[in-house]
Amino acid sequence: MSSISMESPASLGWIGAGRLARAVAARARDAGAQTVAVASRTPAHAACLAQATGGEALDAQGVADAADWVFITVPDDAIAAVAQRVRWRPGQLVIHCSGAGERDLLAAAQRAGADTASFHPLFLFAGLPDDADRLGGASVAIDADTPHDAALASFAQRLGCTPLKVRAGQRALYHAGANYAASFLLCALHEAATLWQAAGIDRDAAVAAMWPLVDGTLAAARARGLAGALSGPVSRGDGGVIDKHLHALDALGADHAALYTALTRRALALAAERGAPPADVLASLARRLDAPQ
């Protein structure tokens, strides 16, 4: 990882030493930010992250006592409980990294006089050795009051990331969208492998076969935009192929046809955005989706 300079970094503390904390703390270390303390319900994890970042393994209260900025990087359902258990101090910045949670998860810290913020990297933390390296270039959704909003945006930039602003009260909607770009993408690939297996293709061979298709799609989307990269029967106005797909999926049972129909409606929206095929063709395709199979 390349070294990134950071002017006057605050001292950092981490309550939670999982995948996110390990990757962000590593980039922060290389950006010149000082981690002073780490806590985890698994002491070995705290010790490992503390050793990697030059901090000290302590309990949650010890982290709060030692650090100016405290990142609470525990599972979402535990954030409020952690904030409630710790004694915070005025002027301290307490930050959670939940994608769906609002800042009210940190209400206990705010009542104690601390400032609060959320800092959610849009990144799939896989627990791989190069997570910290690959984090560079990711976006980070930030919610904080002045002047911490600017300070956290600067912090994100110095990590090599791009700050994003999410309107207050809309984080659940934002995080639902993030699921489509991450976990739901995996679900779509799982569906593809399942259909190919039902067609008689060995599942391992099916998974291996999808990567050139996936890589090509993502490359086209980067180069031409989402609407510009659209391919398949909707992009060609090929209603007959859609009918064949729906008949085959309906025969397969379960919810395969329903999922295909929902995603095809999104493809129609992309095609409309692109302006091709013409609107009357797209309307005809939409009617096919509503017709009984």
mmCIF file of C-alpha atoms in Angstrom:
data_model
loop_
_atom_site.group_PDB
_atom_site.id
_atom_site.type_symbol
_atom_site.label_atom_id
_atom_site.label_comp_id
_atom_site.label_asym_id
_atom_site.label_seq_id
_atom_site.Cartn_x
_atom_site.Cartn_y
_atom_site.Cartn_z
ATOM 1 C CA MET A 1 0.000 0.000 0.000
ATOM 2 C CA SER A 2 1.320 3.431 -0.899
ATOM 3 C CA SER A 3 1.947 5.878 1.907
ATOM 4 C CA ILE A 4 -0.574 8.737 2.167
ATOM 5 C CA SER A 5 0.255 11.856 4.144
ATOM 6 C CA MET A 6 -2.259 13.139 6.674
ATOM 7 C CA GLU A 7 -2.034 16.507 8.384
ATOM 8 C CA SER A 8 -2.601 16.606 12.151
ATOM 9 C CA PRO A 9 -4.440 13.272 12.485
ATOM 10 C CA ALA A 10 -6.604 12.683 15.527
ATOM 11 C CA SER A 11 -5.790 9.724 17.728
ATOM 12 C CA LEU A 12 -7.987 6.801 16.744
ATOM 13 C CA GLY A 13 -9.564 4.028 18.752
ATOM 14 C CA TRP A 14 -11.468 0.962 17.573
ATOM 15 C CA ILE A 15 -14.174 -0.874 19.493
ATOM 16 C CA GLY A 16 -14.486 -3.974 17.376
ATOM 17 C CA ALA A 17 -11.619 -5.596 15.476
ATOM 18 C CA GLY A 18 -13.354 -7.348 12.621
ATOM 19 C CA ARG A 19 -12.838 -7.155 8.871
ATOM 20 C CA LEU A 20 -13.847 -3.511 8.461
ATOM 21 C CA ALA A 21 -11.745 -2.292 11.375
ATOM 22 C CA ARG A 22 -8.690 -4.218 10.202
ATOM 23 C CA ALA A 23 -8.819 -2.799 6.679
ATOM 24 C CA VAL A 24 -9.675 0.807 7.580
ATOM 25 C CA ALA A 25 -7.198 0.899 10.467
ATOM 26 C CA ALA A 26 -4.434 -0.390 8.194
ATOM 27 C CA ARG A 27 -5.070 2.342 5.630
ATOM 28 C CA ALA A 28 -5.312 4.919 8.423
ATOM 29 C CA ARG A 29 -1.944 3.746 9.749
ATOM 30 C CA ASP A 30 -0.366 4.194 6.330
ATOM 31 C CA ALA A 31 -2.030 7.610 6.069
ATOM 32 C CA GLY A 32 -0.223 8.690 9.226
ATOM 33 C CA ALA A 33 -3.139 8.437 11.647
ATOM 34 C CA GLN A 34 -2.269 7.066 15.068
ATOM 35 C CA THR A 35 -4.313 4.211 16.493
ATOM 36 C CA VAL A 36 -3.883 4.334 20.251
ATOM 37 C CA ALA A 37 -6.236 1.584 21.422
ATOM 38 C CA VAL A 38 -8.296 -1.373 20.236
ATOM 39 C CA ALA A 39 -10.997 -3.406 21.983
ATOM 40 C CA SER A 40 -12.797 -6.557 20.920
ATOM 41 C CA ARG A 41 -14.970 -9.189 22.542
ATOM 42 C CA THR A 42 -12.281 -11.579 21.246
ATOM 43 C CA PRO A 43 -9.064 -10.508 23.006
ATOM 44 C CA ALA A 44 -6.844 -12.153 20.402
ATOM 45 C CA HIS A 45 -8.414 -10.025 17.663
ATOM 46 C CA ALA A 46 -7.828 -6.844 19.649
ATOM 47 C CA ALA A 47 -4.232 -7.831 20.314
ATOM 48 C CA CYS A 48 -3.610 -8.593 16.641
ATOM 49 C CA LEU A 49 -5.027 -5.284 15.405
ATOM 50 C CA ALA A 50 -3.276 -3.338 18.136
ATOM 51 C CA GLN A 51 0.031 -4.899 17.190
ATOM 52 C CA ALA A 52 -0.538 -4.168 13.494
ATOM 53 C CA THR A 53 -1.361 -0.509 14.102
ATOM 54 C CA GLY A 54 0.925 0.327 17.027
ATOM 55 C CA GLY A 55 -1.915 0.695 19.521
ATOM 56 C CA GLU A 56 -2.725 -0.990 22.808
ATOM 57 C CA ALA A 57 -5.308 -3.723 23.395
ATOM 58 C CA LEU A 58 -7.753 -2.465 26.044
ATOM 59 C CA ASP A 59 -11.396 -2.830 26.963
ATOM 60 C CA ALA A 60 -14.063 -0.565 25.437
ATOM 61 C CA GLN A 61 -13.809 1.996 28.215
ATOM 62 C CA GLY A 62 -10.054 2.069 27.848
ATOM 63 C CA VAL A 63 -10.432 2.858 24.145
ATOM 64 C CA ALA A 64 -12.861 5.679 24.908
ATOM 65 C CA ASP A 65 -10.501 7.119 27.525
ATOM 66 C CA ALA A 66 -7.500 7.010 25.183
ATOM 67 C CA ALA A 67 -8.768 8.121 21.768
ATOM 68 C CA ASP A 68 -10.098 11.369 20.307
ATOM 69 C CA TRP A 69 -11.978 9.610 17.524
ATOM 70 C CA VAL A 70 -13.570 6.278 18.495
ATOM 71 C CA PHE A 71 -14.853 4.023 15.718
ATOM 72 C CA ILE A 72 -17.490 1.545 16.908
ATOM 73 C CA THR A 73 -17.087 -1.273 14.408
ATOM 74 C CA VAL A 74 -19.281 -3.935 15.995
ATOM 75 C CA PRO A 75 -22.367 -5.521 14.347
ATOM 76 C CA ASP A 76 -25.239 -3.078 13.877
ATOM 77 C CA ASP A 77 -27.425 -4.584 16.584
ATOM 78 C CA ALA A 78 -24.673 -4.071 19.173
ATOM 79 C CA ILE A 79 -23.791 -0.429 18.409
ATOM 80 C CA ALA A 80 -26.346 1.217 20.711
ATOM 81 C CA ALA A 81 -25.493 -1.143 23.569
ATOM 82 C CA VAL A 82 -21.777 -0.353 23.259
ATOM 83 C CA ALA A 83 -22.512 3.373 23.188
ATOM 84 C CA GLN A 84 -24.663 2.986 26.291
ATOM 85 C CA ARG A 85 -22.047 1.086 28.306
ATOM 86 C CA VAL A 86 -19.145 3.482 27.744
ATOM 87 C CA ARG A 87 -18.516 6.761 29.553
ATOM 88 C CA TRP A 88 -17.867 9.380 26.893
ATOM 89 C CA ARG A 89 -16.469 12.875 27.240
ATOM 90 C CA PRO A 90 -17.365 16.232 25.664
ATOM 91 C CA GLY A 91 -15.432 17.064 22.508
ATOM 92 C CA GLN A 92 -14.829 13.432 21.635
ATOM 93 C CA LEU A 93 -16.007 12.127 18.254
ATOM 94 C CA VAL A 94 -17.811 8.780 18.341
ATOM 95 C CA ILE A 95 -18.306 7.178 14.932
ATOM 96 C CA HIS A 96 -20.269 4.117 13.919
ATOM 97 C CA CYS A 97 -19.704 2.284 10.637
ATOM 98 C CA SER A 98 -23.211 0.968 10.038
ATOM 99 C CA GLY A 99 -24.623 1.384 6.570
ATOM 100 C CA ALA A 100 -28.304 1.220 7.520
ATOM 101 C CA GLY A 101 -28.156 2.825 10.982
ATOM 102 C CA GLU A 102 -28.707 6.508 11.634
ATOM 103 C CA ARG A 103 -26.659 8.497 14.120
ATOM 104 C CA ASP A 104 -29.320 8.006 16.785
ATOM 105 C CA LEU A 105 -27.633 4.664 17.483
ATOM 106 C CA LEU A 106 -25.072 6.831 19.289
ATOM 107 C CA ALA A 107 -27.620 8.823 21.290
ATOM 108 C CA ALA A 108 -26.024 7.776 24.590
ATOM 109 C CA ALA A 109 -22.693 9.247 23.505
ATOM 110 C CA GLN A 110 -24.390 12.459 22.405
ATOM 111 C CA ARG A 111 -26.158 12.805 25.752
ATOM 112 C CA ALA A 112 -22.757 12.546 27.426
ATOM 113 C CA GLY A 113 -21.517 15.522 25.399
ATOM 114 C CA ALA A 114 -19.621 13.683 22.683
ATOM 115 C CA ASP A 115 -20.092 14.457 19.003
ATOM 116 C CA THR A 116 -21.330 11.663 16.758
ATOM 117 C CA ALA A 117 -20.942 10.616 13.130
ATOM 118 C CA SER A 118 -21.372 7.696 10.780
ATOM 119 C CA PHE A 119 -18.698 6.529 8.356
ATOM 120 C CA HIS A 120 -19.676 3.613 6.105
ATOM 121 C CA PRO A 121 -17.249 2.380 3.425
ATOM 122 C CA LEU A 122 -19.031 1.058 0.327
ATOM 123 C CA PHE A 123 -16.830 -1.995 0.090
ATOM 124 C CA LEU A 124 -17.160 -5.753 0.447
ATOM 125 C CA PHE A 125 -14.816 -6.634 3.311
ATOM 126 C CA ALA A 126 -14.014 -10.240 2.493
ATOM 127 C CA GLY A 127 -11.394 -10.778 5.201
ATOM 128 C CA LEU A 128 -8.707 -11.197 2.538
ATOM 129 C CA PRO A 129 -5.099 -10.131 3.130
ATOM 130 C CA ASP A 130 -5.401 -7.392 0.492
ATOM 131 C CA ASP A 131 -8.674 -5.853 1.752
ATOM 132 C CA ALA A 132 -6.847 -2.717 2.884
ATOM 133 C CA ASP A 133 -5.165 -2.302 -0.502
ATOM 134 C CA ARG A 134 -8.401 -2.812 -2.433
ATOM 135 C CA LEU A 135 -10.257 -0.363 -0.184
ATOM 136 C CA GLY A 136 -8.521 2.472 -2.039
ATOM 137 C CA GLY A 137 -10.948 3.987 -4.530
ATOM 138 C CA ALA A 138 -14.071 2.984 -2.579
ATOM 139 C CA SER A 139 -16.657 5.561 -1.564
ATOM 140 C CA VAL A 140 -17.570 6.291 2.066
ATOM 141 C CA ALA A 141 -21.028 7.478 3.153
ATOM 142 C CA ILE A 142 -20.591 10.113 5.861
ATOM 143 C CA ASP A 143 -23.076 11.801 8.174
ATOM 144 C CA ALA A 144 -21.718 14.300 10.693
ATOM 145 C CA ASP A 145 -22.242 17.847 11.904
ATOM 146 C CA THR A 146 -19.922 20.736 11.126
ATOM 147 C CA PRO A 147 -16.916 20.712 11.405
ATOM 148 C CA HIS A 148 -16.666 16.928 11.668
ATOM 149 C CA ASP A 149 -18.318 16.396 8.292
ATOM 150 C CA ALA A 150 -15.405 18.143 6.585
ATOM 151 C CA ALA A 151 -12.842 16.422 8.809
ATOM 152 C CA LEU A 152 -14.242 12.970 8.047
ATOM 153 C CA ALA A 153 -14.461 13.768 4.328
ATOM 154 C CA SER A 154 -10.798 14.755 4.441
ATOM 155 C CA PHE A 155 -10.004 11.575 6.368
ATOM 156 C CA ALA A 156 -11.776 9.489 3.711
ATOM 157 C CA GLN A 157 -9.872 11.231 0.929
ATOM 158 C CA ARG A 158 -6.571 10.656 2.637
ATOM 159 C CA LEU A 159 -7.440 6.978 2.857
ATOM 160 C CA GLY A 160 -7.745 7.090 -0.927
ATOM 161 C CA CYS A 161 -11.558 6.976 -0.782
ATOM 162 C CA THR A 162 -14.343 9.252 -2.044
ATOM 163 C CA PRO A 163 -16.727 10.810 0.517
ATOM 164 C CA LEU A 164 -20.475 10.550 -0.121
ATOM 165 C CA LYS A 165 -23.227 12.523 1.570
ATOM 166 C CA VAL A 166 -26.424 10.640 2.493
ATOM 167 C CA ARG A 167 -29.449 12.629 3.642
ATOM 168 C CA ALA A 168 -30.374 12.157 7.283
ATOM 169 C CA GLY A 169 -33.128 9.587 7.705
ATOM 170 C CA GLN A 170 -32.308 7.870 4.393
ATOM 171 C CA ARG A 171 -29.534 5.499 5.401
ATOM 172 C CA ALA A 172 -31.726 2.388 5.276
ATOM 173 C CA LEU A 173 -32.644 3.229 1.681
ATOM 174 C CA TYR A 174 -29.007 3.938 0.851
ATOM 175 C CA HIS A 175 -27.903 0.643 2.410
ATOM 176 C CA ALA A 176 -30.604 -1.320 0.587
ATOM 177 C CA GLY A 177 -29.153 0.050 -2.645
ATOM 178 C CA ALA A 178 -25.686 -1.018 -1.566
ATOM 179 C CA ASN A 179 -26.950 -4.568 -1.180
ATOM 180 C CA TYR A 180 -27.811 -4.660 -4.877
ATOM 181 C CA ALA A 181 -24.224 -3.807 -5.783
ATOM 182 C CA ALA A 182 -22.799 -6.415 -3.395
ATOM 183 C CA SER A 183 -24.743 -9.308 -1.860
ATOM 184 C CA PHE A 184 -27.621 -9.192 -4.363
ATOM 185 C CA LEU A 185 -25.110 -9.298 -7.201
ATOM 186 C CA LEU A 186 -23.937 -12.594 -5.716
ATOM 187 C CA CYS A 187 -27.564 -13.718 -5.484
ATOM 188 C CA ALA A 188 -28.062 -12.987 -9.190
ATOM 189 C CA LEU A 189 -24.990 -15.066 -10.014
ATOM 190 C CA HIS A 190 -26.288 -17.840 -7.765
ATOM 191 C CA GLU A 191 -29.545 -17.791 -9.735
ATOM 192 C CA ALA A 192 -27.625 -18.004 -13.007
ATOM 193 C CA ALA A 193 -25.667 -21.020 -11.773
ATOM 194 C CA THR A 194 -28.876 -22.654 -10.535
ATOM 195 C CA LEU A 195 -30.582 -22.264 -13.924
ATOM 196 C CA TRP A 196 -27.566 -23.575 -15.791
ATOM 197 C CA GLN A 197 -27.403 -26.552 -13.456
ATOM 198 C CA ALA A 198 -31.106 -27.219 -14.120
ATOM 199 C CA ALA A 199 -30.236 -27.179 -17.827
ATOM 200 C CA GLY A 200 -27.736 -29.988 -17.249
ATOM 201 C CA ILE A 201 -24.476 -28.086 -16.776
ATOM 202 C CA ASP A 202 -22.199 -29.153 -13.941
ATOM 203 C CA ARG A 203 -22.440 -26.482 -11.227
ATOM 204 C CA ASP A 204 -18.688 -25.947 -10.915
ATOM 205 C CA ALA A 205 -18.464 -25.580 -14.687
ATOM 206 C CA ALA A 206 -21.406 -23.164 -14.599
ATOM 207 C CA VAL A 207 -19.724 -20.946 -12.018
ATOM 208 C CA ALA A 208 -16.448 -20.989 -13.961
ATOM 209 C CA ALA A 209 -18.275 -20.127 -17.183
ATOM 210 C CA MET A 210 -19.890 -17.001 -15.786
ATOM 211 C CA TRP A 211 -16.697 -15.044 -15.011
ATOM 212 C CA PRO A 212 -15.870 -13.877 -18.564
ATOM 213 C CA LEU A 213 -19.509 -12.800 -18.925
ATOM 214 C CA VAL A 214 -19.443 -10.965 -15.587
ATOM 215 C CA ASP A 215 -16.077 -9.338 -16.254
ATOM 216 C CA GLY A 216 -17.168 -8.208 -19.700
ATOM 217 C CA THR A 217 -20.406 -6.753 -18.369
ATOM 218 C CA LEU A 218 -18.649 -4.778 -15.651
ATOM 219 C CA ALA A 219 -16.019 -3.517 -18.087
ATOM 220 C CA ALA A 220 -18.736 -2.341 -20.485
ATOM 221 C CA ALA A 221 -20.649 -0.656 -17.653
ATOM 222 C CA ARG A 222 -17.535 1.233 -16.559
ATOM 223 C CA ALA A 223 -16.851 2.351 -20.129
ATOM 224 C CA ARG A 224 -20.397 3.095 -21.341
ATOM 225 C CA GLY A 225 -22.532 3.499 -18.211
ATOM 226 C CA LEU A 226 -25.237 1.176 -16.910
ATOM 227 C CA ALA A 227 -27.781 1.934 -19.634
ATOM 228 C CA GLY A 228 -25.158 1.910 -22.366
ATOM 229 C CA ALA A 229 -23.912 -1.530 -21.357
ATOM 230 C CA LEU A 230 -27.348 -3.176 -21.402
ATOM 231 C CA SER A 231 -27.494 -6.295 -23.571
ATOM 232 C CA GLY A 232 -29.858 -9.222 -23.962
ATOM 233 C CA PRO A 233 -33.419 -9.523 -25.284
ATOM 234 C CA VAL A 234 -34.700 -6.239 -23.822
ATOM 235 C CA SER A 235 -31.902 -4.277 -25.484
ATOM 236 C CA ARG A 236 -32.859 -5.880 -28.816
ATOM 237 C CA GLY A 237 -36.623 -5.647 -28.339
ATOM 238 C CA ASP A 238 -36.783 -9.432 -28.669
ATOM 239 C CA GLY A 239 -40.118 -10.329 -27.099
ATOM 240 C CA GLY A 240 -40.071 -13.874 -28.409
ATOM 241 C CA VAL A 241 -36.948 -14.684 -26.399
ATOM 242 C CA ILE A 242 -38.503 -13.209 -23.263
ATOM 243 C CA ASP A 243 -41.553 -15.439 -23.800
ATOM 244 C CA LYS A 244 -39.315 -18.504 -24.084
ATOM 245 C CA HIS A 245 -37.463 -17.537 -20.918
ATOM 246 C CA LEU A 246 -40.688 -17.061 -18.973
ATOM 247 C CA HIS A 247 -42.187 -20.364 -20.148
ATOM 248 C CA ALA A 248 -39.034 -22.256 -19.152
ATOM 249 C CA LEU A 249 -38.811 -20.548 -15.772
ATOM 250 C CA ASP A 250 -42.492 -21.032 -15.052
ATOM 251 C CA ALA A 251 -42.063 -24.759 -15.710
ATOM 252 C CA LEU A 252 -39.139 -24.812 -13.280
ATOM 253 C CA GLY A 253 -41.428 -23.602 -10.513
ATOM 254 C CA ALA A 254 -40.579 -21.809 -7.273
ATOM 255 C CA ASP A 255 -40.024 -18.060 -7.758
ATOM 256 C CA HIS A 256 -37.670 -18.210 -10.737
ATOM 257 C CA ALA A 257 -40.156 -16.586 -13.136
ATOM 258 C CA ALA A 258 -41.105 -13.902 -10.604
ATOM 259 C CA LEU A 259 -37.464 -12.927 -10.076
ATOM 260 C CA TYR A 260 -36.850 -12.840 -13.838
ATOM 261 C CA THR A 261 -39.931 -10.662 -14.358
ATOM 262 C CA ALA A 262 -38.879 -8.181 -11.679
ATOM 263 C CA LEU A 263 -35.373 -7.857 -13.093
ATOM 264 C CA THR A 264 -36.659 -7.589 -16.661
ATOM 265 C CA ARG A 265 -38.744 -4.595 -15.585
ATOM 266 C CA ARG A 266 -35.505 -2.982 -14.381
ATOM 267 C CA ALA A 267 -33.939 -3.789 -17.754
ATOM 268 C CA LEU A 268 -36.868 -2.002 -19.432
ATOM 269 C CA ALA A 269 -36.118 1.058 -17.297
ATOM 270 C CA LEU A 270 -32.457 0.960 -18.357
ATOM 271 C CA ALA A 271 -33.457 0.651 -22.009
ATOM 272 C CA ALA A 272 -35.838 3.610 -21.643
ATOM 273 C CA GLU A 273 -33.015 5.636 -20.136
ATOM 274 C CA ARG A 274 -30.822 4.762 -23.111
ATOM 275 C CA GLY A 275 -33.607 5.575 -25.569
ATOM 276 C CA ALA A 276 -33.452 2.254 -27.426
ATOM 277 C CA PRO A 277 -35.413 0.232 -28.360
ATOM 278 C CA PRO A 278 -38.209 2.755 -29.078
ATOM 279 C CA ALA A 279 -40.855 3.429 -26.439
ATOM 280 C CA ASP A 280 -43.563 1.476 -28.289
ATOM 281 C CA VAL A 281 -41.348 -1.616 -28.377
ATOM 282 C CA LEU A 282 -40.609 -1.311 -24.652
ATOM 283 C CA ALA A 283 -44.334 -0.947 -23.942
ATOM 284 C CA SER A 284 -44.991 -4.140 -25.900
ATOM 285 C CA LEU A 285 -42.326 -5.964 -23.886
ATOM 286 C CA ALA A 286 -43.873 -4.719 -20.637
ATOM 287 C CA ARG A 287 -47.265 -6.107 -21.694
ATOM 288 C CA ARG A 288 -45.657 -9.502 -22.306
ATOM 289 C CA LEU A 289 -44.473 -9.517 -18.703
ATOM 290 C CA ASP A 290 -48.038 -8.936 -17.514
ATOM 291 C CA ALA A 291 -49.538 -11.646 -19.713
ATOM 292 C CA PRO A 292 -50.262 -15.035 -18.116
ATOM 293 C CA GLN A 293 -47.780 -17.717 -19.129
#
